[in-house]
């Protein structure tokens, strides 16, 4: 292991993780354009990101953002249903889309000389979607089946859905991205069209093009295909309900006979990455790694899985990629004959011991090396880079924030980690969930 870490350190030290070449523009209609050059292969990734996700949905229409994502693969005024993806495939490429709380994104990966065709088709469905009642009926069944497969058939997913709903008392992050089933069943053609007409506009979108391209050529194409689309003059200011002061810890026991192994989750509200202020988020990345990263080196893994064999699995996780307040999570799966209360007490003791002790400088250095290595390797993933910038720009960050992030990660101190841990580990802003197959296991 020491030789492996030494080799990794030498590799990262010898590799210069300089900021990737990024050029930005803003079209006259307000559309942001980001070009990431990588001329090592004749491939391009073309992405359009809309600054709207499930947390922006009207109350009572949960799931409409994801529903509309599906409907965009239906027809337009010049494309027949299914023709978009068929054309991408016929040109040797791949395409898809995804919806989050904060954005909806559509992408194609094709040969670089097919970029213009992608822009032509994608710009067409930004403003010329043609969907019918029959399309809505068909696709509603598709998303309901997706929910059945991913959520209704998974007790773990159902439990986590309940925990999120309890953690966020007012914010829409407490509503599942795919939607509540009873509201999904009532989504209508008008719901989809209203959402589309209001939010799918160039002044609410970011175009990201990454790969074997020249910035000026991309700008010319963007102006030709996207620049002619009118801005939406009724686009609302992006304001969301904020969380009130949380004054009491919440606890949930989720019982489902399909649960094969009891486990516990603890979720805390935590700060997200903000423009010009990413230091707390960076410290939380270290905190998650120190407490629940690798079972061989993290505090939870060593104490619960190896020293006491209280648990067969431990984890701590954090992602600062969020427009609003996000989550820091713990998870513990107890060993056989260990109760959930015993496992939770052991977890809490590890957290308390961490807060009372000094952080080993060697562990800090190890995490810095791992993070530096991941940044170097990320430069080889054009699609990953495109997603990094698209997600950031739809979650209020800037290109400068994205490029500053690796260095901010390298400058995190032990004092910053302890300070943000003390801020986050407030039980009044947490939900602890037990997941069991029968009530008798909830002890």
Short mmCIF file of C-alpha atoms in Angstrom, two decimals:
data_model
loop_
_atom_site.label_atom_id
_atom_site.label_comp_id
_atom_site.label_asym_id
_atom_site.label_seq_id
_atom_site.Cartn_x
_atom_site.Cartn_y
_atom_site.Cartn_z
CA UNK A 1 0.00 0.00 0.00
CA UNK A 2 2.84 2.42 0.84
CA UNK A 3 4.46 1.72 -2.54
CA UNK A 4 1.14 2.29 -4.31
CA UNK A 5 0.61 5.64 -2.58
CA UNK A 6 4.18 6.68 -3.30
CA UNK A 7 3.77 5.83 -6.98
CA UNK A 8 0.49 7.72 -7.13
CA UNK A 9 2.09 10.76 -5.50
CA UNK A 10 4.92 10.74 -8.05
CA UNK A 11 2.45 10.42 -10.92
CA UNK A 12 0.32 13.30 -9.75
CA UNK A 13 3.31 15.49 -8.94
CA UNK A 14 4.72 14.89 -12.41
CA UNK A 15 1.42 15.71 -14.12
CA UNK A 16 0.31 19.28 -14.50
CA UNK A 17 -3.43 19.57 -13.91
CA UNK A 18 -3.70 22.98 -15.53
CA UNK A 19 -7.12 24.45 -16.14
CA UNK A 20 -8.70 23.10 -19.30
CA UNK A 21 -9.10 25.48 -22.24
CA UNK A 22 -12.55 26.99 -21.86
CA UNK A 23 -14.06 29.80 -23.93
CA UNK A 24 -17.38 31.40 -23.05
CA UNK A 25 -19.84 33.56 -24.93
CA UNK A 26 -23.32 34.95 -24.37
CA UNK A 27 -25.65 35.19 -27.36
CA UNK A 28 -27.83 38.27 -27.83
CA UNK A 29 -30.88 36.29 -26.67
CA UNK A 30 -29.18 35.46 -23.37
CA UNK A 31 -28.04 31.90 -24.05
CA UNK A 32 -24.69 31.04 -22.44
CA UNK A 33 -22.17 29.14 -24.58
CA UNK A 34 -19.23 27.20 -23.13
CA UNK A 35 -16.60 25.62 -25.38
CA UNK A 36 -14.08 23.14 -23.96
CA UNK A 37 -11.31 22.28 -26.41
CA UNK A 38 -9.82 18.78 -26.56
CA UNK A 39 -8.27 17.92 -29.92
CA UNK A 40 -6.97 14.45 -29.06
CA UNK A 41 -9.84 12.64 -30.80
CA UNK A 42 -12.27 13.75 -33.55
CA UNK A 43 -15.24 13.55 -31.18
CA UNK A 44 -17.56 16.19 -29.75
CA UNK A 45 -20.08 16.27 -26.90
CA UNK A 46 -22.96 18.66 -27.45
CA UNK A 47 -25.12 19.47 -24.41
CA UNK A 48 -27.96 21.85 -23.70
CA UNK A 49 -28.66 22.48 -20.03
CA UNK A 50 -31.86 24.19 -18.89
CA UNK A 51 -31.83 26.04 -15.58
CA UNK A 52 -34.92 24.24 -14.39
CA UNK A 53 -35.39 20.99 -12.53
CA UNK A 54 -37.84 19.23 -10.31
CA UNK A 55 -37.37 21.75 -7.48
CA UNK A 56 -38.80 24.42 -9.80
CA UNK A 57 -42.05 22.58 -10.52
CA UNK A 58 -45.46 24.00 -9.62
CA UNK A 59 -46.95 22.62 -6.44
CA UNK A 60 -49.20 19.70 -7.31
CA UNK A 61 -47.37 18.81 -10.54
CA UNK A 62 -44.39 16.92 -9.16
CA UNK A 63 -42.55 14.98 -11.85
CA UNK A 64 -43.41 17.34 -14.70
CA UNK A 65 -39.75 18.28 -15.32
CA UNK A 66 -38.78 14.64 -15.81
CA UNK A 67 -42.00 13.99 -17.74
CA UNK A 68 -41.17 16.79 -20.17
CA UNK A 69 -37.66 15.39 -20.59
CA UNK A 70 -39.25 12.21 -21.94
CA UNK A 71 -41.66 14.12 -24.16
CA UNK A 72 -38.85 16.02 -25.88
CA UNK A 73 -37.97 12.79 -27.68
CA UNK A 74 -41.35 12.93 -29.38
CA UNK A 75 -41.88 14.99 -32.52
CA UNK A 76 -41.27 18.60 -33.50
CA UNK A 77 -42.49 20.61 -36.47
CA UNK A 78 -39.82 18.93 -38.64
CA UNK A 79 -38.87 15.76 -36.74
CA UNK A 80 -41.13 12.74 -36.48
CA UNK A 81 -41.44 10.95 -33.11
CA UNK A 82 -38.23 9.01 -32.50
CA UNK A 83 -36.45 10.60 -35.45
CA UNK A 84 -34.10 12.63 -33.25
CA UNK A 85 -32.42 9.63 -31.59
CA UNK A 86 -32.59 7.58 -34.79
CA UNK A 87 -30.70 10.29 -36.63
CA UNK A 88 -28.03 10.48 -33.91
CA UNK A 89 -27.59 6.69 -34.06
CA UNK A 90 -27.48 6.69 -37.87
CA UNK A 91 -24.59 9.14 -37.62
CA UNK A 92 -22.67 6.87 -35.28
CA UNK A 93 -23.46 8.78 -32.11
CA UNK A 94 -25.34 8.36 -28.86
CA UNK A 95 -27.77 10.63 -27.06
CA UNK A 96 -29.78 10.85 -23.87
CA UNK A 97 -31.08 13.26 -21.25
CA UNK A 98 -31.39 13.55 -17.48
CA UNK A 99 -33.26 15.58 -14.89
CA UNK A 100 -32.12 16.67 -11.45
CA UNK A 101 -33.51 18.96 -8.78
CA UNK A 102 -31.74 21.93 -10.37
CA UNK A 103 -31.47 21.28 -14.11
CA UNK A 104 -32.56 19.28 -17.12
CA UNK A 105 -29.92 18.39 -19.72
CA UNK A 106 -29.87 16.86 -23.20
CA UNK A 107 -26.72 15.57 -24.86
CA UNK A 108 -25.25 13.88 -27.89
CA UNK A 109 -21.78 12.41 -28.40
CA UNK A 110 -20.87 12.26 -32.10
CA UNK A 111 -18.04 12.67 -34.57
CA UNK A 112 -16.87 16.29 -34.61
CA UNK A 113 -18.07 16.85 -38.18
CA UNK A 114 -21.66 16.07 -37.08
CA UNK A 115 -21.85 18.97 -34.63
CA UNK A 116 -23.88 21.20 -36.92
CA UNK A 117 -26.52 18.51 -37.38
CA UNK A 118 -26.82 18.15 -33.59
CA UNK A 119 -27.27 21.89 -33.14
CA UNK A 120 -29.85 21.98 -35.89
CA UNK A 121 -31.95 19.27 -34.25
CA UNK A 122 -31.50 20.37 -30.64
CA UNK A 123 -32.31 24.00 -31.36
CA UNK A 124 -35.41 22.85 -33.22
CA UNK A 125 -36.85 21.06 -30.21
CA UNK A 126 -36.08 24.01 -27.93
CA UNK A 127 -38.88 25.98 -29.55
CA UNK A 128 -40.92 23.70 -31.80
CA UNK A 129 -42.06 20.69 -29.78
CA UNK A 130 -45.19 18.99 -31.09
CA UNK A 131 -46.84 16.61 -28.64
CA UNK A 132 -50.33 15.16 -28.59
CA UNK A 133 -52.67 13.70 -26.00
CA UNK A 134 -51.67 10.26 -27.27
CA UNK A 135 -47.97 11.08 -26.62
CA UNK A 136 -48.83 12.17 -23.11
CA UNK A 137 -50.84 9.03 -22.35
CA UNK A 138 -48.06 6.76 -23.62
CA UNK A 139 -45.21 8.56 -21.90
CA UNK A 140 -47.10 8.91 -18.62
CA UNK A 141 -47.25 5.12 -18.47
CA UNK A 142 -43.51 4.99 -19.18
CA UNK A 143 -42.59 7.26 -16.28
CA UNK A 144 -45.01 5.49 -13.94
CA UNK A 145 -43.36 2.18 -14.82
CA UNK A 146 -39.98 3.80 -14.23
CA UNK A 147 -41.13 4.83 -10.78
CA UNK A 148 -42.44 1.32 -10.13
CA UNK A 149 -39.12 -0.25 -11.07
CA UNK A 150 -36.80 2.20 -9.33
CA UNK A 151 -38.83 3.27 -6.30
CA UNK A 152 -42.00 1.30 -5.60
CA UNK A 153 -40.14 -2.01 -5.98
CA UNK A 154 -37.26 -0.88 -3.77
CA UNK A 155 -37.84 -0.54 -0.02
CA UNK A 156 -34.50 1.26 0.26
CA UNK A 157 -35.60 3.86 -2.29
CA UNK A 158 -38.97 4.31 -0.62
CA UNK A 159 -37.30 4.77 2.76
CA UNK A 160 -34.83 7.35 1.46
CA UNK A 161 -37.72 9.20 -0.16
CA UNK A 162 -39.39 9.46 3.26
CA UNK A 163 -36.17 10.64 4.90
CA UNK A 164 -35.70 13.40 2.32
CA UNK A 165 -39.29 14.54 2.74
CA UNK A 166 -38.73 14.80 6.50
CA UNK A 167 -35.37 16.58 6.21
CA UNK A 168 -36.68 19.38 3.99
CA UNK A 169 -39.59 20.95 5.80
CA UNK A 170 -40.29 23.62 3.19
CA UNK A 171 -37.90 23.29 0.25
CA UNK A 172 -38.80 21.31 -2.88
CA UNK A 173 -35.73 19.10 -2.45
CA UNK A 174 -38.05 17.08 -0.22
CA UNK A 175 -40.11 16.06 -3.27
CA UNK A 176 -38.69 13.19 -5.37
CA UNK A 177 -37.31 14.15 -8.78
CA UNK A 178 -39.46 11.57 -10.53
CA UNK A 179 -42.49 12.88 -8.64
CA UNK A 180 -45.05 11.55 -6.18
CA UNK A 181 -46.96 8.74 -7.84
CA UNK A 182 -50.44 10.19 -7.26
CA UNK A 183 -49.40 13.47 -8.90
CA UNK A 184 -47.62 11.76 -11.78
CA UNK A 185 -50.86 9.95 -12.60
CA UNK A 186 -52.57 13.31 -13.18
CA UNK A 187 -49.91 15.04 -15.29
CA UNK A 188 -51.55 16.45 -18.39
CA UNK A 189 -50.65 17.77 -21.82
CA UNK A 190 -51.25 21.29 -20.55
CA UNK A 191 -48.95 20.75 -17.55
CA UNK A 192 -46.13 19.73 -19.90
CA UNK A 193 -46.74 22.54 -22.41
CA UNK A 194 -46.94 25.22 -19.71
CA UNK A 195 -43.63 24.07 -18.25
CA UNK A 196 -42.05 23.87 -21.71
CA UNK A 197 -43.27 27.26 -22.89
CA UNK A 198 -42.05 29.03 -19.76
CA UNK A 199 -38.66 27.42 -19.13
CA UNK A 200 -37.35 26.02 -22.43
CA UNK A 201 -35.87 29.21 -23.80
CA UNK A 202 -32.36 30.36 -24.76
CA UNK A 203 -32.13 32.85 -21.89
CA UNK A 204 -32.68 29.93 -19.50
CA UNK A 205 -30.17 27.58 -21.15
CA UNK A 206 -26.47 26.83 -21.28
CA UNK A 207 -24.89 25.29 -24.38
CA UNK A 208 -21.79 23.24 -23.62
CA UNK A 209 -19.68 21.90 -26.49
CA UNK A 210 -16.60 19.86 -25.61
CA UNK A 211 -14.11 18.05 -27.82
CA UNK A 212 -12.39 18.55 -31.16
CA UNK A 213 -13.78 22.00 -31.94
CA UNK A 214 -12.66 25.59 -32.43
CA UNK A 215 -14.42 28.20 -30.27
CA UNK A 216 -15.12 30.64 -33.11
CA UNK A 217 -16.65 27.90 -35.23
CA UNK A 218 -18.88 26.81 -32.35
CA UNK A 219 -19.98 30.39 -31.77
CA UNK A 220 -20.89 30.80 -35.44
CA UNK A 221 -23.03 27.66 -35.36
CA UNK A 222 -24.61 28.65 -32.05
CA UNK A 223 -25.58 32.05 -33.44
CA UNK A 224 -26.98 30.42 -36.59
CA UNK A 225 -29.16 27.84 -34.82
CA UNK A 226 -29.76 29.05 -31.26
CA UNK A 227 -29.26 32.77 -31.70
CA UNK A 228 -32.41 33.16 -33.80
CA UNK A 229 -34.69 31.80 -31.06
CA UNK A 230 -36.44 34.60 -29.14
CA UNK A 231 -35.78 35.00 -25.43
CA UNK A 232 -38.62 34.25 -23.02
CA UNK A 233 -39.72 37.64 -21.66
CA UNK A 234 -41.88 36.03 -18.95
CA UNK A 235 -39.09 33.89 -17.48
CA UNK A 236 -39.54 34.10 -13.70
CA UNK A 237 -36.79 34.94 -11.26
CA UNK A 238 -35.44 31.67 -9.88
CA UNK A 239 -36.66 31.88 -6.31
CA UNK A 240 -37.48 28.86 -4.17
CA UNK A 241 -38.97 28.33 -0.72
CA UNK A 242 -36.23 28.44 1.89
CA UNK A 243 -35.91 26.23 4.93
CA UNK A 244 -37.16 27.70 8.22
CA UNK A 245 -34.98 27.30 11.32
CA UNK A 246 -35.17 23.62 12.17
CA UNK A 247 -35.78 23.20 15.88
CA UNK A 248 -36.08 19.46 16.48
CA UNK A 249 -34.42 16.26 15.39
CA UNK A 250 -36.65 13.93 13.39
CA UNK A 251 -36.60 10.13 13.60
CA UNK A 252 -38.32 7.69 11.23
CA UNK A 253 -38.64 3.93 11.33
CA UNK A 254 -39.49 2.56 7.92
CA UNK A 255 -40.91 -0.97 8.00
CA UNK A 256 -41.14 -3.09 4.86
CA UNK A 257 -41.10 -6.92 4.77
CA UNK A 258 -38.93 -6.78 1.64
CA UNK A 259 -35.98 -5.30 3.59
CA UNK A 260 -33.26 -7.94 3.55
CA UNK A 261 -30.85 -6.25 5.97
CA UNK A 262 -31.67 -3.58 8.58
CA UNK A 263 -29.68 -0.36 8.26
CA UNK A 264 -29.67 3.20 9.49
CA UNK A 265 -29.25 6.56 7.78
CA UNK A 266 -28.50 9.95 9.31
CA UNK A 267 -28.97 13.00 7.07
CA UNK A 268 -27.92 16.52 8.05
CA UNK A 269 -28.57 19.74 6.17
CA UNK A 270 -25.25 21.03 4.85
CA UNK A 271 -23.99 24.03 2.86
CA UNK A 272 -23.59 23.76 -0.90
CA UNK A 273 -20.87 25.18 -3.15
CA UNK A 274 -21.60 28.86 -3.71
CA UNK A 275 -20.05 31.25 -6.23
CA UNK A 276 -16.89 32.73 -4.76
CA UNK A 277 -17.40 30.82 -1.50
CA UNK A 278 -16.57 27.15 -1.93
CA UNK A 279 -14.34 26.64 1.10
CA UNK A 280 -16.94 25.06 3.41
CA UNK A 281 -17.99 22.64 0.68
CA UNK A 282 -14.36 21.67 0.12
CA UNK A 283 -13.92 21.01 3.84
CA UNK A 284 -17.02 18.81 3.79
CA UNK A 285 -15.47 16.71 1.01
CA UNK A 286 -12.59 15.96 3.40
CA UNK A 287 -14.95 15.38 6.32
CA UNK A 288 -16.85 12.71 4.38
CA UNK A 289 -13.62 10.98 3.39
CA UNK A 290 -12.16 11.11 6.91
CA UNK A 291 -15.27 9.76 8.61
CA UNK A 292 -16.70 7.36 6.06
CA UNK A 293 -14.62 7.02 2.92
CA UNK A 294 -12.57 3.86 2.53
CA UNK A 295 -13.39 1.30 5.25
CA UNK A 296 -9.64 0.69 5.58
CA UNK A 297 -8.76 4.28 6.49
CA UNK A 298 -11.93 6.10 7.60
CA UNK A 299 -12.85 6.49 11.25
CA UNK A 300 -16.18 4.69 10.91
CA UNK A 301 -14.72 1.87 8.87
CA UNK A 302 -11.84 1.21 11.23
CA UNK A 303 -13.86 1.50 14.43
CA UNK A 304 -17.08 -0.26 13.43
CA UNK A 305 -16.07 -2.70 10.71
CA UNK A 306 -12.64 -3.80 11.91
CA UNK A 307 -11.99 -2.93 15.56
CA UNK A 308 -15.38 -3.78 17.06
CA UNK A 309 -17.03 -5.58 14.11
CA UNK A 310 -20.20 -3.69 14.95
CA UNK A 311 -21.02 -3.12 11.28
CA UNK A 312 -20.56 -4.80 7.93
CA UNK A 313 -20.82 -1.51 6.05
CA UNK A 314 -20.26 2.16 6.88
CA UNK A 315 -20.27 5.29 4.78
CA UNK A 316 -20.29 9.08 4.94
CA UNK A 317 -21.13 11.08 1.84
CA UNK A 318 -21.43 14.67 0.68
CA UNK A 319 -21.95 16.39 -2.66
CA UNK A 320 -21.82 20.15 -2.81
CA UNK A 321 -23.24 20.16 -6.35
CA UNK A 322 -26.55 21.80 -5.50
CA UNK A 323 -28.18 25.18 -6.04
CA UNK A 324 -29.51 25.27 -2.48
CA UNK A 325 -28.76 23.66 0.88
CA UNK A 326 -27.67 20.06 0.39
CA UNK A 327 -27.10 16.96 2.56
CA UNK A 328 -24.31 15.30 4.51
CA UNK A 329 -25.17 11.63 5.14
CA UNK A 330 -24.08 8.67 7.24
CA UNK A 331 -25.07 5.06 6.63
CA UNK A 332 -24.41 1.99 8.79
CA UNK A 333 -25.41 -1.63 8.22
CA UNK A 334 -25.00 -3.44 11.57
CA UNK A 335 -23.47 -6.86 11.91
CA UNK A 336 -25.62 -9.85 12.81
CA UNK A 337 -26.87 -9.72 16.40
CA UNK A 338 -26.06 -5.99 16.65
CA UNK A 339 -29.18 -3.87 17.13
CA UNK A 340 -29.77 -0.62 15.30
CA UNK A 341 -29.64 1.32 18.56
CA UNK A 342 -26.24 -0.24 19.34
CA UNK A 343 -25.00 0.57 15.84
CA UNK A 344 -26.25 4.14 16.09
CA UNK A 345 -24.61 4.62 19.48
CA UNK A 346 -21.35 3.31 18.06
CA UNK A 347 -21.62 5.67 15.09
CA UNK A 348 -22.29 8.64 17.38
CA UNK A 349 -19.29 7.72 19.52
CA UNK A 350 -17.02 7.74 16.45
CA UNK A 351 -18.34 11.18 15.49
CA UNK A 352 -17.78 12.46 19.06
CA UNK A 353 -14.26 11.03 19.17
CA UNK A 354 -13.48 12.67 15.84
CA UNK A 355 -14.61 16.05 17.13
CA UNK A 356 -12.49 15.65 20.28
CA UNK A 357 -9.26 14.55 18.58
CA UNK A 358 -6.70 16.02 16.22
CA UNK A 359 -6.82 15.15 12.52
CA UNK A 360 -3.75 13.19 11.42
CA UNK A 361 -1.74 15.36 8.96
CA UNK A 362 -0.75 12.23 7.06
CA UNK A 363 -4.41 11.46 6.34
CA UNK A 364 -4.92 15.01 5.11
CA UNK A 365 -1.98 14.60 2.74
CA UNK A 366 -3.34 11.30 1.50
CA UNK A 367 -6.72 12.82 0.70
CA UNK A 368 -5.07 15.77 -1.07
CA UNK A 369 -3.15 13.34 -3.25
CA UNK A 370 -6.29 11.35 -4.09
CA UNK A 371 -8.21 14.51 -4.99
CA UNK A 372 -5.35 15.85 -7.10
CA UNK A 373 -5.17 12.54 -8.95
CA UNK A 374 -8.91 12.53 -9.62
CA UNK A 375 -8.64 16.02 -11.11
CA UNK A 376 -5.83 14.90 -13.42
CA UNK A 377 -7.74 11.84 -14.59
CA UNK A 378 -10.89 13.93 -15.11
CA UNK A 379 -9.12 15.85 -17.89
CA UNK A 380 -9.28 12.69 -20.02
CA UNK A 381 -13.09 12.53 -19.85
CA UNK A 382 -14.57 15.05 -22.26
CA UNK A 383 -18.14 14.09 -21.39
CA UNK A 384 -17.35 14.43 -17.69
CA UNK A 385 -15.88 17.89 -18.21
CA UNK A 386 -18.94 18.98 -20.17
CA UNK A 387 -21.17 17.76 -17.35
CA UNK A 388 -19.01 19.46 -14.74
CA UNK A 389 -19.40 22.87 -16.37
CA UNK A 390 -23.04 22.43 -17.32
CA UNK A 391 -24.07 21.40 -13.81
CA UNK A 392 -22.07 24.21 -12.23
CA UNK A 393 -23.48 26.94 -14.45
CA UNK A 394 -27.07 25.80 -13.84
CA UNK A 395 -26.43 25.78 -10.08
CA UNK A 396 -25.22 29.41 -9.88
CA UNK A 397 -21.46 28.71 -10.11
CA UNK A 398 -19.20 30.30 -12.72
CA UNK A 399 -16.44 29.00 -14.97
CA UNK A 400 -13.95 30.64 -12.60
CA UNK A 401 -15.50 28.75 -9.67
CA UNK A 402 -15.14 25.44 -11.51
CA UNK A 403 -11.51 26.11 -12.34
CA UNK A 404 -10.72 27.33 -8.82
CA UNK A 405 -12.24 24.24 -7.17
CA UNK A 406 -9.21 21.90 -7.48
CA UNK A 407 -6.91 24.42 -5.78
CA UNK A 408 -9.48 25.18 -3.09
CA UNK A 409 -9.59 21.45 -2.35
CA UNK A 410 -5.82 21.41 -1.96
CA UNK A 411 -5.87 24.27 0.56
CA UNK A 412 -8.37 22.79 3.04
CA UNK A 413 -7.09 22.81 6.62
CA UNK A 414 -7.90 20.64 9.61
CA UNK A 415 -9.30 23.69 11.39
CA UNK A 416 -11.75 24.34 8.54
CA UNK A 417 -12.91 20.74 8.66
CA UNK A 418 -13.58 20.87 12.39
CA UNK A 419 -15.39 24.21 12.05
CA UNK A 420 -17.76 23.02 9.33
CA UNK A 421 -18.32 19.70 11.14
CA UNK A 422 -19.42 21.60 14.27
CA UNK A 423 -21.78 23.65 12.10
CA UNK A 424 -23.30 20.68 10.25
CA UNK A 425 -23.55 18.12 13.07
CA UNK A 426 -26.55 19.79 14.68
CA UNK A 427 -29.11 17.12 15.50
CA UNK A 428 -31.94 19.67 15.27
CA UNK A 429 -31.31 19.85 11.53
CA UNK A 430 -31.13 16.12 10.97
CA UNK A 431 -33.24 13.07 10.22
CA UNK A 432 -32.25 9.63 11.52
CA UNK A 433 -33.92 6.76 9.73
CA UNK A 434 -34.06 3.08 10.60
CA UNK A 435 -35.03 0.66 7.85
CA UNK A 436 -36.29 -2.74 9.00
CA UNK A 437 -38.36 -5.64 7.76
CA UNK A 438 -40.49 -5.86 10.92
CA UNK A 439 -41.08 -3.79 14.05
CA UNK A 440 -39.18 -6.28 16.20
CA UNK A 441 -35.93 -5.24 14.49
CA UNK A 442 -36.42 -1.59 15.47
CA UNK A 443 -34.59 -1.69 18.76
#
